[in-house]
Coordinates of C-alpha atoms in Angstrom, one line a residue:
M543 CA 20.8 -29.3 -1.2
S544 CA 20.1 -31.4 1.9
I545 CA 17.5 -30.4 4.5
Q546 CA 20.3 -30.0 7.1
T547 CA 22.2 -27.6 4.8
R548 CA 19.1 -25.6 4.2
R549 CA 18.4 -25.3 7.9
E550 CA 21.9 -24.3 8.7
R551 CA 21.8 -21.6 6.0
E552 CA 18.4 -20.3 7.3
R553 CA 19.8 -20.3 10.9
A554 CA 22.9 -18.3 9.8
E555 CA 20.7 -15.9 7.9
R556 CA 18.5 -15.4 11.0
E557 CA 21.6 -14.7 13.1
R558 CA 22.8 -12.1 10.5
L559 CA 19.3 -10.5 10.6
I560 CA 19.3 -10.3 14.4
I561 CA 22.8 -8.8 14.5
R562 CA 22.0 -6.3 11.7
A563 CA 18.7 -5.2 13.4
A564 CA 20.6 -4.8 16.7
R565 CA 23.3 -2.6 15.1
E566 CA 20.7 -0.5 13.3
L567 CA 18.6 0.0 16.4
A568 CA 21.6 0.8 18.6
E569 CA 22.9 3.4 16.1
S570 CA 19.5 5.0 15.7
E571 CA 18.2 4.9 19.3
G572 CA 21.1 3.7 21.5
W573 CA 21.8 0.4 23.2
D574 CA 19.1 0.9 25.8
A575 CA 16.6 0.5 23.0
V576 CA 18.0 -2.9 22.1
T577 CA 15.9 -5.5 23.9
T578 CA 15.0 -9.0 22.8
R579 CA 11.4 -7.9 22.7
R580 CA 12.2 -5.0 20.4
L581 CA 14.5 -7.0 18.2
A582 CA 11.8 -9.7 17.9
Q583 CA 9.4 -7.0 16.7
E584 CA 11.9 -5.6 14.3
I585 CA 12.8 -8.9 12.6
E586 CA 9.3 -10.3 12.9
Y587 CA 10.3 -13.4 14.8
S588 CA 9.3 -14.5 18.3
Q589 CA 11.5 -13.9 21.3
P590 CA 12.1 -17.7 21.7
V591 CA 13.6 -17.7 18.2
L592 CA 16.0 -15.0 19.3
Y593 CA 16.9 -17.0 22.4
S594 CA 17.5 -20.0 20.2
H595 CA 20.4 -18.0 18.6
F596 CA 21.6 -15.8 21.5
K597 CA 21.3 -16.2 25.3
G598 CA 20.2 -12.5 25.6
K599 CA 21.2 -8.9 24.8
D600 CA 24.7 -9.4 26.1
A601 CA 25.3 -12.2 23.7
I602 CA 23.9 -10.2 20.8
M603 CA 26.1 -7.2 21.8
A604 CA 29.1 -9.6 21.8
A605 CA 28.2 -10.8 18.2
V606 CA 27.8 -7.1 17.2
A607 CA 31.3 -6.4 18.7
I608 CA 32.9 -9.2 16.8
E609 CA 31.3 -8.0 13.5
G610 CA 32.4 -4.5 14.3
C611 CA 36.0 -5.6 14.9
A612 CA 35.9 -7.3 11.5
D613 CA 34.7 -4.0 9.9
L614 CA 37.3 -2.0 11.8
A615 CA 40.1 -4.4 10.6
V616 CA 39.1 -3.8 7.0
E617 CA 39.2 -0.1 7.4
L618 CA 42.5 -0.1 9.3
R619 CA 44.1 -2.5 6.7
A620 CA 43.0 -0.2 3.9
A621 CA 44.6 2.8 5.6
R622 CA 47.8 0.8 6.6
T623 CA 48.4 -0.4 3.1
A624 CA 47.6 2.7 1.1
V625 CA 51.0 4.4 1.6
A626 CA 54.6 3.3 2.4
D627 CA 56.0 6.0 4.7
P628 CA 55.6 4.6 8.3
R629 CA 54.8 8.0 9.8
R630 CA 52.2 8.6 7.3
V631 CA 50.8 5.1 7.8
L632 CA 50.6 5.8 11.6
A633 CA 48.6 9.0 10.9
D634 CA 46.3 7.4 8.4
V635 CA 45.5 4.5 10.6
A636 CA 44.9 6.8 13.5
A637 CA 42.5 8.8 11.3
A638 CA 40.8 5.7 10.1
Y639 CA 40.3 4.5 13.7
V640 CA 38.9 7.9 14.9
G641 CA 36.7 8.1 11.8
F642 CA 35.3 4.7 12.5
A643 CA 34.5 5.6 16.1
E644 CA 32.9 8.9 15.1
R645 CA 30.7 7.4 12.3
R646 CA 29.6 4.4 14.3
P647 CA 29.3 5.4 17.9
A648 CA 27.0 2.6 19.1
L649 CA 29.0 0.0 17.3
Y650 CA 32.2 1.4 18.8
D651 CA 30.6 1.3 22.3
A652 CA 29.7 -2.4 21.8
M653 CA 33.2 -3.1 20.8
F654 CA 35.2 -1.2 23.3
T655 CA 33.2 0.5 26.1
H656 CA 30.3 -1.8 27.1
I657 CA 31.2 -5.0 29.0
V658 CA 30.8 -7.9 26.7
D659 CA 31.7 -11.5 27.3
L660 CA 34.6 -11.7 24.9
P661 CA 38.2 -12.6 25.6
F662 CA 40.5 -9.7 24.6
A663 CA 44.3 -10.0 24.5
T664 CA 44.3 -13.7 24.6
A665 CA 44.8 -16.5 22.1
E666 CA 41.1 -17.4 22.6
A667 CA 40.0 -14.0 21.3
P668 CA 37.8 -14.3 18.2
P669 CA 39.7 -13.9 14.9
A670 CA 38.0 -10.6 14.1
L671 CA 39.4 -9.1 17.4
Q672 CA 42.8 -10.5 16.6
E673 CA 42.7 -9.0 13.1
A674 CA 41.8 -5.5 14.3
F675 CA 44.6 -5.6 16.9
G676 CA 46.9 -7.1 14.3
E677 CA 46.3 -4.1 12.0
L678 CA 47.3 -1.7 14.8
R679 CA 50.4 -3.9 15.6
E680 CA 51.5 -3.9 11.9
T681 CA 51.1 -0.1 11.9
V682 CA 53.6 0.4 14.7
R683 CA 56.0 -2.5 13.7
P684 CA 58.1 -0.3 11.3
L685 CA 58.6 2.2 14.2
M686 CA 60.3 -0.4 16.4
R687 CA 64.0 0.0 17.3
D688 CA 66.3 -2.8 16.5
D689 CA 66.8 -3.7 20.2
E690 CA 63.1 -4.0 20.9
T691 CA 61.3 -7.4 21.1
E692 CA 57.9 -8.8 20.2
A693 CA 56.8 -8.1 23.8
D694 CA 57.8 -4.4 23.2
L695 CA 55.8 -4.4 20.0
G696 CA 52.8 -5.7 21.9
A697 CA 53.2 -3.0 24.5
L698 CA 53.7 -0.2 21.9
T699 CA 50.6 -1.4 20.1
E700 CA 48.6 -1.3 23.3
V701 CA 49.8 2.2 24.0
F702 CA 48.8 3.3 20.5
W703 CA 45.4 1.7 20.8
G704 CA 44.9 3.0 24.3
G705 CA 45.9 6.5 23.2
L706 CA 43.5 6.5 20.3
H707 CA 40.7 5.0 22.4
G708 CA 41.2 7.4 25.3
L709 CA 41.3 10.4 23.0
V710 CA 38.2 9.3 21.1
T711 CA 36.2 8.4 24.3
L712 CA 37.1 11.6 26.2
M713 CA 36.2 13.7 23.2
R714 CA 33.0 12.0 22.5
N715 CA 32.0 12.3 26.2
G716 CA 32.7 16.0 26.2
R717 CA 35.7 15.8 28.5
F718 CA 38.1 17.0 25.7
R719 CA 37.3 20.0 23.5
R720 CA 36.8 18.8 19.9
E721 CA 38.7 21.8 18.5
H722 CA 41.9 20.5 20.0
H723 CA 41.6 17.0 18.6
D724 CA 44.1 17.5 15.8
R725 CA 46.7 18.9 18.1
R726 CA 46.3 16.0 20.6
M727 CA 46.6 13.5 17.7
A728 CA 49.7 15.1 16.5
I729 CA 51.3 14.9 19.9
L730 CA 50.4 11.2 20.3
L731 CA 51.7 10.3 16.8
D732 CA 54.9 12.4 17.2
R733 CA 55.7 10.6 20.5
L734 CA 55.0 7.1 19.0
S735 CA 57.0 7.7 15.9
R736 CA 60.3 8.8 17.6

């Protein structure tokens, strides 16, 4: 193994270590606790080492968001491919999405509520973002009418995602009562699957 290959491998490992430490710290104490100083202490590297990988906290949060989207895509794909009935798939994917947001609130916030410097809804979006959106798109594709276009599919996918995100966010923030969650989800899924 060449010295260059070893250095690249070590650099990639440090990046993974920084991202993992940021995720763990955010989940245990919130994003306000994630600072470059605190991360440097957690991973036992100096702040300049962190800055050699990331420009600052926002860049770290963007890296966390990308990794989170990859994780979400895996969970959505598993739910989407587990059954054949399109209505059941819609319900299972919705449940997987909500479950992900509930289990990983700080990660979900980095992905979808905090401002991060990532291009969403463009061809330049990182592959992990495209994969997560693609899983939602493939979930609603079987529900399309014959006269609808790919543009309609994109819009329907955004409505599905927006509905899920809105319900999750409003419930997590105490704006919606948790005991009505199942009923709200049933209404959303019923309207989408008509």
